[in-house]
Each structure stands twice: as C-alpha cells, then as structure tokens.
PDB file of C-alpha atoms and ligand atoms in Angstrom:
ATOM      1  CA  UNK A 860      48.287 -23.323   6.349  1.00 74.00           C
ATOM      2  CA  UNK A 861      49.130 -26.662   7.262  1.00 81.00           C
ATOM      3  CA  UNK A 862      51.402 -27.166   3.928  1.00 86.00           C
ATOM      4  CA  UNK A 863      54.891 -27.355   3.586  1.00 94.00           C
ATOM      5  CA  UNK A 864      56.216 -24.208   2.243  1.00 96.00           C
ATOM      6  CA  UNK A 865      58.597 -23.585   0.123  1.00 97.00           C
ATOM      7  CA  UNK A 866      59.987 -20.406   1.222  1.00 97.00           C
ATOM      8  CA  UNK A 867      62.477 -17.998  -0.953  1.00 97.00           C
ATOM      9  CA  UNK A 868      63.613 -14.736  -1.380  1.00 97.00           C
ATOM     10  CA  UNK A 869      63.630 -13.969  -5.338  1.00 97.00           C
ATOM     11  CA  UNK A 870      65.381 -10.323  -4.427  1.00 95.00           C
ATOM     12  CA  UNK A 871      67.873 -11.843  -1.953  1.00 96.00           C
ATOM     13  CA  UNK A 872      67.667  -9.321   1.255  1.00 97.00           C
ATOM     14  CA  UNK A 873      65.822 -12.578   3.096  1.00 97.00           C
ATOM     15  CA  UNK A 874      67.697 -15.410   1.420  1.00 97.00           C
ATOM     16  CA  UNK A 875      69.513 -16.789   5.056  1.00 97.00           C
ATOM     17  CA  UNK A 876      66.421 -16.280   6.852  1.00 97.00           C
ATOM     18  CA  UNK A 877      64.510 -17.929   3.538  1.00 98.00           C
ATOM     19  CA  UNK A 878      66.710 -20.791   3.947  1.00 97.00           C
ATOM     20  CA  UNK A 879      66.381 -21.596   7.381  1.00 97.00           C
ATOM     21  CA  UNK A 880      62.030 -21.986   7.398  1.00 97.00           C
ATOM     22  CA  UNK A 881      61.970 -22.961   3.738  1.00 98.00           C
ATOM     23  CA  UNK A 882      60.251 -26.925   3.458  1.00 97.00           C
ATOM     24  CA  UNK A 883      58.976 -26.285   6.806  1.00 97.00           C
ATOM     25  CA  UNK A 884      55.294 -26.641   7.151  1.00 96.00           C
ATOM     26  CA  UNK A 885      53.414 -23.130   8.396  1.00 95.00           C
ATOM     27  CA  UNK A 886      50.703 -24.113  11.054  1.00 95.00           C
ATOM     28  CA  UNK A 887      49.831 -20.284  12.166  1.00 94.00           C
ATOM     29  CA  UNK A 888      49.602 -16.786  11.225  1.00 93.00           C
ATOM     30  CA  UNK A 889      48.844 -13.891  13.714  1.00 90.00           C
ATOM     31  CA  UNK A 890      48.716 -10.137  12.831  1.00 86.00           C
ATOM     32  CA  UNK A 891      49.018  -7.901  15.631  1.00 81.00           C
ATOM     33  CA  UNK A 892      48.229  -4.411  14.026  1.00 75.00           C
ATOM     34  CA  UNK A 893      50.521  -4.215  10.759  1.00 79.00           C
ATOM     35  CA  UNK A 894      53.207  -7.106  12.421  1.00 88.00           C
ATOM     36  CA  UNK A 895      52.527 -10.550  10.744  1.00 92.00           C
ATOM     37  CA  UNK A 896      53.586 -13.455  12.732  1.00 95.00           C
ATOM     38  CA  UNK A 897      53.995 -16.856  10.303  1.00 96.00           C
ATOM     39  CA  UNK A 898      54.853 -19.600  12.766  1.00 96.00           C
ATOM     40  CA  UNK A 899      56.447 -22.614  11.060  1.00 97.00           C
ATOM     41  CA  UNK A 900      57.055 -26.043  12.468  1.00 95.00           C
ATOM     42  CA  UNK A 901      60.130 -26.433  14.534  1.00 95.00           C
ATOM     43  CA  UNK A 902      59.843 -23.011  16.478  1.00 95.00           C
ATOM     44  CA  UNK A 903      60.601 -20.637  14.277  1.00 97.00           C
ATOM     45  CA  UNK A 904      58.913 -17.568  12.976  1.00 98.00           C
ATOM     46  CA  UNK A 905      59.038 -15.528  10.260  1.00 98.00           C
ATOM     47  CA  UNK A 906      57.822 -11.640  12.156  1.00 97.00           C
ATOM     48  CA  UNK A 907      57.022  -9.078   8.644  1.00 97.00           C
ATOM     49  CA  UNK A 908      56.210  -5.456   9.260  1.00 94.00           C
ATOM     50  CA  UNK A 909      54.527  -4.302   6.149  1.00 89.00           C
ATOM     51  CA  UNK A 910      55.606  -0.372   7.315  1.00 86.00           C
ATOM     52  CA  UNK A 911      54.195   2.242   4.752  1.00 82.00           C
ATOM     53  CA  UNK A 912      55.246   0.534   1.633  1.00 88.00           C
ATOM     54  CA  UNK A 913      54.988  -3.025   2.156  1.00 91.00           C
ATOM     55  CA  UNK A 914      52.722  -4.506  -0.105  1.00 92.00           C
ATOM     56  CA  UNK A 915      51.364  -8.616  -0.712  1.00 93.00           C
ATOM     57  CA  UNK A 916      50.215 -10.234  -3.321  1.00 94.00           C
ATOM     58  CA  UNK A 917      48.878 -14.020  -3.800  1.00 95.00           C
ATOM     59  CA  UNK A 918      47.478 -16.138  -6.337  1.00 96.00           C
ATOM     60  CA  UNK A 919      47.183 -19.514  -7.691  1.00 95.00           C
ATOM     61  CA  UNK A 920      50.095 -22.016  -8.991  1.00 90.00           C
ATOM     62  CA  UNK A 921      51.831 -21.103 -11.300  1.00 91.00           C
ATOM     63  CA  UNK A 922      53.060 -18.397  -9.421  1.00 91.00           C
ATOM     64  CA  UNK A 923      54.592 -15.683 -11.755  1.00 92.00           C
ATOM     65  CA  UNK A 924      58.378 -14.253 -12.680  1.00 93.00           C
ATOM     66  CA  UNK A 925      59.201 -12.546  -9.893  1.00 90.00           C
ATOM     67  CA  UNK A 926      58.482  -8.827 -10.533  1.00 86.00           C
ATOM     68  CA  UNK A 927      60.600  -6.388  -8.894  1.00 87.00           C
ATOM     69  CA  UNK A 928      62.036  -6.218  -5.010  1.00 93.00           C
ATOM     70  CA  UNK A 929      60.099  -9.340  -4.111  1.00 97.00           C
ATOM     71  CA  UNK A 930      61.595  -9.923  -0.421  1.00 98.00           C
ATOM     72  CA  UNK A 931      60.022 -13.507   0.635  1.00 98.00           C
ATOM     73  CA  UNK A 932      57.872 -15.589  -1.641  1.00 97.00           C
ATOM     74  CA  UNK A 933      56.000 -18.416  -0.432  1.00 97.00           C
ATOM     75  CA  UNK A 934      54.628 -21.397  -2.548  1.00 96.00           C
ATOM     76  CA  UNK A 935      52.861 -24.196  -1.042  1.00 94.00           C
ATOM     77  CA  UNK A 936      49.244 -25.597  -1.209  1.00 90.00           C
ATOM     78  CA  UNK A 937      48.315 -24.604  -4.637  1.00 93.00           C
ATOM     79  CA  UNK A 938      49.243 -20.786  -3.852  1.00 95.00           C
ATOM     80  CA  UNK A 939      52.051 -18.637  -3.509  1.00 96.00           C
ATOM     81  CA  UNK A 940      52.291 -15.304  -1.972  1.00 96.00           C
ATOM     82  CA  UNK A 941      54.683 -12.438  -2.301  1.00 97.00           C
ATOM     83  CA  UNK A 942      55.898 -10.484   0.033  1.00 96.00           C
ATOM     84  CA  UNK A 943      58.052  -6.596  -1.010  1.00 96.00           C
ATOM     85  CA  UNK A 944      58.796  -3.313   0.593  1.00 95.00           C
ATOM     86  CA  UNK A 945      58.201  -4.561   4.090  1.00 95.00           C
ATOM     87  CA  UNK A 946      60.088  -2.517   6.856  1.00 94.00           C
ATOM     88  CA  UNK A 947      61.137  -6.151   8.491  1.00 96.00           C
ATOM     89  CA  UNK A 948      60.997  -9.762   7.553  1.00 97.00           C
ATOM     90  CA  UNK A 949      63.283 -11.741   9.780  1.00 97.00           C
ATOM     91  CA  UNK A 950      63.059 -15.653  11.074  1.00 98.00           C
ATOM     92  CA  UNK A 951      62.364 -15.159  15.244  1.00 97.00           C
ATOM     93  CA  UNK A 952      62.540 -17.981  17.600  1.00 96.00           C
ATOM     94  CA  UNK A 953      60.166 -18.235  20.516  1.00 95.00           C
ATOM     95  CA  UNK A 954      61.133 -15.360  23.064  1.00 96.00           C
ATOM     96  CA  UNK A 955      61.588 -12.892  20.415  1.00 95.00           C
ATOM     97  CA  UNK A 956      57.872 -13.383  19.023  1.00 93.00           C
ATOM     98  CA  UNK A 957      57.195 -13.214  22.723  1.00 89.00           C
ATOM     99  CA  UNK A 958      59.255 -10.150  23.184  1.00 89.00           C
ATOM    100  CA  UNK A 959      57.909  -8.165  20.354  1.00 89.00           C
ATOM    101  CA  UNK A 960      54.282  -9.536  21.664  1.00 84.00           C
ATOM    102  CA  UNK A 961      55.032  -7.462  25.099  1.00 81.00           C
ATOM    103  CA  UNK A 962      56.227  -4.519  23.182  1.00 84.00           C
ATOM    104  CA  UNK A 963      53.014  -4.169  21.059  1.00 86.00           C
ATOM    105  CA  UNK A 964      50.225  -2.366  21.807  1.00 89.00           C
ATOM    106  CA  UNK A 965      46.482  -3.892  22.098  1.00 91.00           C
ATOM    107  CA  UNK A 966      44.812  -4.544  18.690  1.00 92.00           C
ATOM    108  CA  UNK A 967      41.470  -3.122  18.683  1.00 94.00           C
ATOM    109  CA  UNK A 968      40.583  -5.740  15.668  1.00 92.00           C
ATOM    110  CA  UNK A 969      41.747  -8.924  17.978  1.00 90.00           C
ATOM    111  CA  UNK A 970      39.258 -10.509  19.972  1.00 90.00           C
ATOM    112  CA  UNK A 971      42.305 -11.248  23.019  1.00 88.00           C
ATOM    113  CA  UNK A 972      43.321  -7.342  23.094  1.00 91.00           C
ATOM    114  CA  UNK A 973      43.269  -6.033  26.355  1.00 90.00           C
ATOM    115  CA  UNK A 974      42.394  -2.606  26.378  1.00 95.00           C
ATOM    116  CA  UNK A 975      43.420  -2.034  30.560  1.00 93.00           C
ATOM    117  CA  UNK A 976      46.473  -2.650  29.678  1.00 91.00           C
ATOM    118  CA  UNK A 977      46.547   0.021  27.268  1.00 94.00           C
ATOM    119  CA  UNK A 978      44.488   1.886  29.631  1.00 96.00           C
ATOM    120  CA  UNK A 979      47.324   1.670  32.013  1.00 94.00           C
ATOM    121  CA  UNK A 980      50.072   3.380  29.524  1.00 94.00           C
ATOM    122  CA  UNK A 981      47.488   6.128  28.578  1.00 97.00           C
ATOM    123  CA  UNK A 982      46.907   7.021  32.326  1.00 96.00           C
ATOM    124  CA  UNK A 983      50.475   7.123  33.208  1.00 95.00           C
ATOM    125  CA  UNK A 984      51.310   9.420  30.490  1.00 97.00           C
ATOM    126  CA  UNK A 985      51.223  13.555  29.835  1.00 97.00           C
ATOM    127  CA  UNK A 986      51.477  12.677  26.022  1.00 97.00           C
ATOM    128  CA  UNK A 987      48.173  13.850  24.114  1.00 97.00           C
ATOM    129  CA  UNK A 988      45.926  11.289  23.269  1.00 98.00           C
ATOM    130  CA  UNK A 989      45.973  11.790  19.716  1.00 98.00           C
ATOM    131  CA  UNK A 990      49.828  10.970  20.008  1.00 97.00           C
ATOM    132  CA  UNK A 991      49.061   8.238  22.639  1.00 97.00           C
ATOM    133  CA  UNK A 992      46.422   6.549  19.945  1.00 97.00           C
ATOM    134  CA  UNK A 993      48.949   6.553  17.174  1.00 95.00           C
ATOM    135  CA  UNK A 994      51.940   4.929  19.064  1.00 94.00           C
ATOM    136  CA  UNK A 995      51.918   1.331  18.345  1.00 89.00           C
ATOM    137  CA  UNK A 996      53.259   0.505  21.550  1.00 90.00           C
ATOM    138  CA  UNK A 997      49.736   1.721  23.277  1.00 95.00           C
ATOM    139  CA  UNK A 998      47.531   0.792  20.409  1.00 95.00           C
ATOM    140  CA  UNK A 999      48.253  -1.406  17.390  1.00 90.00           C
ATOM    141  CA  UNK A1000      47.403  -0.878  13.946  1.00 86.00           C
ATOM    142  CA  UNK A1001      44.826   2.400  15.045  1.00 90.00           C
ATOM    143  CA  UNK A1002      46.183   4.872  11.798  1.00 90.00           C
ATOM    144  CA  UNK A1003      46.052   7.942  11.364  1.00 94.00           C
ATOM    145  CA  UNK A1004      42.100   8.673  10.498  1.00 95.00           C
ATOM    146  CA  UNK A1005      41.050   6.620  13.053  1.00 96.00           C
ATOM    147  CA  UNK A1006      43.387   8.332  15.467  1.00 97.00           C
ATOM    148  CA  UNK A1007      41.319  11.615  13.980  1.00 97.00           C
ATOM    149  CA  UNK A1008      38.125  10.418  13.827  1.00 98.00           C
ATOM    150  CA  UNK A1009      37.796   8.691  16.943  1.00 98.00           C
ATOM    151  CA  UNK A1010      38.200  11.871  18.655  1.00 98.00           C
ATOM    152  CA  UNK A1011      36.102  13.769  17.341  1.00 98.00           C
ATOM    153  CA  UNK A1012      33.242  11.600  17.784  1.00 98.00           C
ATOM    154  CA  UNK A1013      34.155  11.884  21.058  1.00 98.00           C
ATOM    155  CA  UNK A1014      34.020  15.118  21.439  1.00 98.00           C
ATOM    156  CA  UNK A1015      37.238  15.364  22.841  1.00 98.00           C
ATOM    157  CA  UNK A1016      40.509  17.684  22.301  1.00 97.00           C
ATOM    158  CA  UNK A1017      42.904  16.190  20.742  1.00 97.00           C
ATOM    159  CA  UNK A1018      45.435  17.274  22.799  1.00 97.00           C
ATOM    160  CA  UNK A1019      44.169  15.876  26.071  1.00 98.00           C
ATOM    161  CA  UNK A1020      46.691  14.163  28.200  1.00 98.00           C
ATOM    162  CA  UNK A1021      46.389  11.029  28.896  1.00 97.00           C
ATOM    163  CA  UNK A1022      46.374  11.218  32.536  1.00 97.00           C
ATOM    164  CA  UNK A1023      43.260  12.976  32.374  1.00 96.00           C
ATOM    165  CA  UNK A1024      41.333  10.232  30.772  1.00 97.00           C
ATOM    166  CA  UNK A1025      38.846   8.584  32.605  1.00 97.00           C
ATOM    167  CA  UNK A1026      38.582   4.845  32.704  1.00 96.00           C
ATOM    168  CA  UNK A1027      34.855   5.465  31.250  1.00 97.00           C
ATOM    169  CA  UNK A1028      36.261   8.038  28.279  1.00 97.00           C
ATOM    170  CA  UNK A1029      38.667   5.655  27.578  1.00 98.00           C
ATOM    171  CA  UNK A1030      36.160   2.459  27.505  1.00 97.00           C
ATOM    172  CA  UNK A1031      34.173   4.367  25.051  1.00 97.00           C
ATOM    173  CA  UNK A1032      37.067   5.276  22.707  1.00 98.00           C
ATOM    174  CA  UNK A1033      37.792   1.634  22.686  1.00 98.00           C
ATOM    175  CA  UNK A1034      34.949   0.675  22.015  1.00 97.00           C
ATOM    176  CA  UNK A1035      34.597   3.057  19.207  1.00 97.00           C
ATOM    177  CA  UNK A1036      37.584   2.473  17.708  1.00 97.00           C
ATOM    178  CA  UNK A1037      36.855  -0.963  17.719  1.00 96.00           C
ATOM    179  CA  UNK A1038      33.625  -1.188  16.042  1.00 96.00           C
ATOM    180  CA  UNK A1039      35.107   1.634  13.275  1.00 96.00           C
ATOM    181  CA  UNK A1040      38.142  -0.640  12.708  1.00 95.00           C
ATOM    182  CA  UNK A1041      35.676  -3.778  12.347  1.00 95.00           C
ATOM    183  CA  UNK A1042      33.530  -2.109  10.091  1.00 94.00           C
ATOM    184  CA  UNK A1043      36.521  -0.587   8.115  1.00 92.00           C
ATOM    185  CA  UNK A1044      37.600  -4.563   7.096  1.00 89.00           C
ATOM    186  CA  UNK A1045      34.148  -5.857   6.459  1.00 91.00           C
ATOM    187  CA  UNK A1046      33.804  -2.737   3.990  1.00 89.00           C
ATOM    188  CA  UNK A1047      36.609  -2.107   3.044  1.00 86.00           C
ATOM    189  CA  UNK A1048      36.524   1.273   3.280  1.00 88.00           C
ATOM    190  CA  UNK A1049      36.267   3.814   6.114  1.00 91.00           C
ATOM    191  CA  UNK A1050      33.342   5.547   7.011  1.00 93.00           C
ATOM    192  CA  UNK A1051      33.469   7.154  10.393  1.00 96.00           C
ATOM    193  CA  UNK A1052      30.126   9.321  10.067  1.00 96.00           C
ATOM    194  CA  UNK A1053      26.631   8.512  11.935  1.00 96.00           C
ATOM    195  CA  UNK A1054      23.580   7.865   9.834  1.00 94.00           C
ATOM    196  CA  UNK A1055      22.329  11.297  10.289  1.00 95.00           C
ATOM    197  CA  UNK A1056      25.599  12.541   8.276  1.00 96.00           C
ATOM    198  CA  UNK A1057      26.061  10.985   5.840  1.00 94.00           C
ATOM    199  CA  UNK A1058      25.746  12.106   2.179  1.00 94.00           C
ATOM    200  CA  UNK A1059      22.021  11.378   1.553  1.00 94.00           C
ATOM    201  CA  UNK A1060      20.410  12.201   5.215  1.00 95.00           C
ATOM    202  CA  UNK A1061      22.028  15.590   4.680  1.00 95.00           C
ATOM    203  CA  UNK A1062      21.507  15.863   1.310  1.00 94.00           C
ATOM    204  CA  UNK A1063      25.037  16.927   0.448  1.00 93.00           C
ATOM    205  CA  UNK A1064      27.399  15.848  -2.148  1.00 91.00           C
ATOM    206  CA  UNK A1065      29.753  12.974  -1.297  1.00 91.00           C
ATOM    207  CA  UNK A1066      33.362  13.828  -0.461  1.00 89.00           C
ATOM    208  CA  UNK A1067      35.653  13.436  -3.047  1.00 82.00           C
ATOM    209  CA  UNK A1068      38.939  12.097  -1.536  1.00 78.00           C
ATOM    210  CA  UNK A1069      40.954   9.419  -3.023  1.00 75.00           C
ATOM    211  CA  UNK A1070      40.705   7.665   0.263  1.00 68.00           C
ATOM    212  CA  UNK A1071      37.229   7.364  -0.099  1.00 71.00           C
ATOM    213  CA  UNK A1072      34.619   7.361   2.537  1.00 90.00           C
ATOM    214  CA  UNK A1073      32.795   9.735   4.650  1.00 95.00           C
ATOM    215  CA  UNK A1074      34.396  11.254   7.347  1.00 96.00           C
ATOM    216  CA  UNK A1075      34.193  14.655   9.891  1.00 97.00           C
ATOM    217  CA  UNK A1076      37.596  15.758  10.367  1.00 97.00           C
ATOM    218  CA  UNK A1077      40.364  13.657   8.518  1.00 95.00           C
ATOM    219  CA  UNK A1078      41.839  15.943   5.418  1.00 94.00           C
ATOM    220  CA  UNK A1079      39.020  17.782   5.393  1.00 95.00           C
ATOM    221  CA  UNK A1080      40.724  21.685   6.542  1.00 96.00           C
ATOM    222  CA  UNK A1081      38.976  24.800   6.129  1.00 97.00           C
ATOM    223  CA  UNK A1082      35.899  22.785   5.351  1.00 96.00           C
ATOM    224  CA  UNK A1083      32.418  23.490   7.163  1.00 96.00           C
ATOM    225  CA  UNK A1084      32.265  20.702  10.183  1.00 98.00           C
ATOM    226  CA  UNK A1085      28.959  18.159   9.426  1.00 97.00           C
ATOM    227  CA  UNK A1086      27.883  19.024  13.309  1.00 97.00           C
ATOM    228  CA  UNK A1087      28.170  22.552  13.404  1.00 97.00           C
ATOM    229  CA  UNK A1088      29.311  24.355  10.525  1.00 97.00           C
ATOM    230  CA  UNK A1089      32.245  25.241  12.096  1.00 98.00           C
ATOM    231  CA  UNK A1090      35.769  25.568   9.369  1.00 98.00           C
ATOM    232  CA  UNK A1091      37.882  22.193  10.021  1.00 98.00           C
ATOM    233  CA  UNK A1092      41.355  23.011  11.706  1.00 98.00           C
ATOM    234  CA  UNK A1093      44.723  21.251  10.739  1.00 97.00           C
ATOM    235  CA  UNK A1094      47.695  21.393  12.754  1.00 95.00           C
ATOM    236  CA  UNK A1095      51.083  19.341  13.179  1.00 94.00           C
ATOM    237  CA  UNK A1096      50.655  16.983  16.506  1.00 93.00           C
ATOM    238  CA  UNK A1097      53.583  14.191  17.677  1.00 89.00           C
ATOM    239  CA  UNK A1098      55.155  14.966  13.688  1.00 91.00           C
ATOM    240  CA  UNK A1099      51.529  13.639  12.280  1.00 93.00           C
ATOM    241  CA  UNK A1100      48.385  16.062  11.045  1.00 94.00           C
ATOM    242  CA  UNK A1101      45.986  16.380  13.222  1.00 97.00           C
ATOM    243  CA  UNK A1102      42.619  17.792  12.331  1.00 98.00           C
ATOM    244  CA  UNK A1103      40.087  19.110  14.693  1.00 98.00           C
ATOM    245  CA  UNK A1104      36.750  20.853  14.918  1.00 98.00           C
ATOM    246  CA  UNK A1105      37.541  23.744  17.649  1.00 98.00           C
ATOM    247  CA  UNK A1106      34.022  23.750  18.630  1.00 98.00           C
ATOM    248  CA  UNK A1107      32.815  19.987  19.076  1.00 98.00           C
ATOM    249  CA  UNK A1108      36.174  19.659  20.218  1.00 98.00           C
ATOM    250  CA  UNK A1109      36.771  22.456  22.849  1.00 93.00           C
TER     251      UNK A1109
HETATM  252 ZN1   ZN G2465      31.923  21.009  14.894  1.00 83.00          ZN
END
C-alpha cells in the first residue's frame, strides 16, 4: 500500500484492465465479504471476486515464473501478489464501486456493517432464513457452515421466513454470526461449538472432517446431535445442503 504497482496479467484475460492501473500507486484495499476492492490513484479500482476457485498467493521479490492461469499479478514494495481463478477482476471507476457497494449485503466481519439494513431485506421477505443468510445481497461473505451453524445455535428452523423474525432473533443471529466469523479469522479454523461440547468436556473423540473444527450440524447427517442425541438431518434448501437437528430445531 502506498507503492506504485506494477500491475500485469501473465495469463492475459486482464491485460486491458492491467494496463490501465498498472504504475499507479494503490492507497486502499476493502473486502466486503469475498469482493476485494484495490483502489489506485486516479479513481480507479480494480473490484476481484475470488468465487469458489479463486485463489492468492504473495511473497517476496523476486516474484516467481508465472505458474499457470495467473489473472493479475502485482509487484511493488518488495512483494508481489498473484491473483487466479477469480470469478471477476475488472478496473471500476467511482459509481460502479459505489454501485456494487449498494448491492452487497452487510459484512458481519466489518466494523461499518449495518445489520438494520439487512434486517430490513430479511423482514420483507417469505424466503427461509437459511436461504436469506446465504444470499450475498442480505449478508456478505456468511458461507455455508455458518449459514448452518448459526441456526442451530439458535434454536431455530431453518426454514423460517424471514418475515417472522423478530428484530431481537435477528440481533442475536448477528451477533452470533459475528463473533463466529471473528473467531473463525483469528483461528483460522471454525469452531461453532460451546465449551460444554466440545471434544474434551464431553469426552468424545474429535470429528474427523477435512474441514476441521468442531461443529453441531454442518456435514455431520445421521450423526447423534451433541445437545440431544437426536440423528442429524440433511436436506436440499435454496440449491445448498442444509442440515438440521429436528428437535433443537422444531
Ligand atoms: Zn438436538
């Protein structure tokens, strides 16, 4: 930040956009759940959307060959930073950064998220929650375990319209979500259980999932529920898997 960049794109699919930002110097990033914001001198943006395969990488000068699809590469500083598979990576000027801004949903990991406005779209809707928490233009960057998780720590059926949420309910799901999300970077890992379930206060084995962590519900079917023994359901919701403890979650 605060260097001149030297902006390409070693794969080609960004080269005009490359062109037009590259020697300019980069005084801000933003992320807005997975939408990355660089904003270079001169008003112009570069807005990435790392989607489900979009991957970085960074290091120290010298940066490397370019391996495979790399879209953008940046170099500047004494680092560069590579940039492939993302599902956009396009040069915006200042109303479309503010246009995509309105679009998005509020950020649970950003300290300027405002959660009434997403309060408002979940209220006016007769979508399920579960759907409501995974669409980006409600929340940002929530995921599907969260989306999971959340819920059943609240105790509530997934399929709960979103009219029927209370501006209390939904002040506590925030607030969960929030502090799950937080803790999720800091560790980075997710563990969604309370002390009293986890591995060693119930003196079970760990799960073995190669997403790690300790959860209730997530991918975790036809397995006894941590609360009250009750077999883990799985179901298709909004075209994503929903799992569910019919009991906690009448
Ligand atoms: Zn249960």
């Amino acid at each position: 930040m605060g260097h001149a960049l030297h902006v390409s794109s070693p794969q080609g699919r960004f080269a005009g956009g490359a062109t037009r930002v590259d020697g300019r110097i980069l005084r801000d990033t933003e992320a807005y759940g997975k939408h990355l914001f660089h904003h270079y001198d001169g008003d112009l943006s570069v807005h990435v959307h790392l989607g489900l395969y979009g991957k970085v990488a960074d290091g120290q000068v010298p940066a490397p060959e370019p391996i495979g699809q790399v879209r953008m590469r940046l170099e500047g500083g004494g680092h560069w930073l590579d940039l492939r598979g993302p599902t956009a990576c396009e040069v915006f000027d200042p109303a479309q950064v503010q246009q995509l801004r309105d679009r998005l949903g509020a950020d649970p990991l950003r300290d300027d998220a405002e959660p009434e406005v997403a309060y408002r779209k979940v209220r006016g809707s007769t979508k399920a929650i579960f759907a409501l928490l995974l669409d980006q233009t409600v929340v940002a960057g929530c995921g599907l375990i969260y989306a999971n998780e959340v819920l059943f720590r609240a105790g509530l059926a997934p399929t709960t319209p979103g009219r029927s949420i209370s501006p209390e309910l939904w002040d506590e799901l925030w607030t969960d979500l929030r502090a799950l999300m937080k803790e999720g970077v800091a560790r980075g890992r997710i563990d969604t259980v309370h002390t009293r379930h986890t591995p060693e206060a119930m003196r079970r084995a760990p799960r073995v999932d190669r997403h790690g962590g300790e959860v209730y519900v997530y991918r975790r079917p036809g397995q006894a529920c941590l609360v009250c023994g009750t077999e883990i359901a799985r179901g298709p919701l909004a075209g994503r898997n929903l799992y569910w403890c019919p009991t906690c979650q009448p």
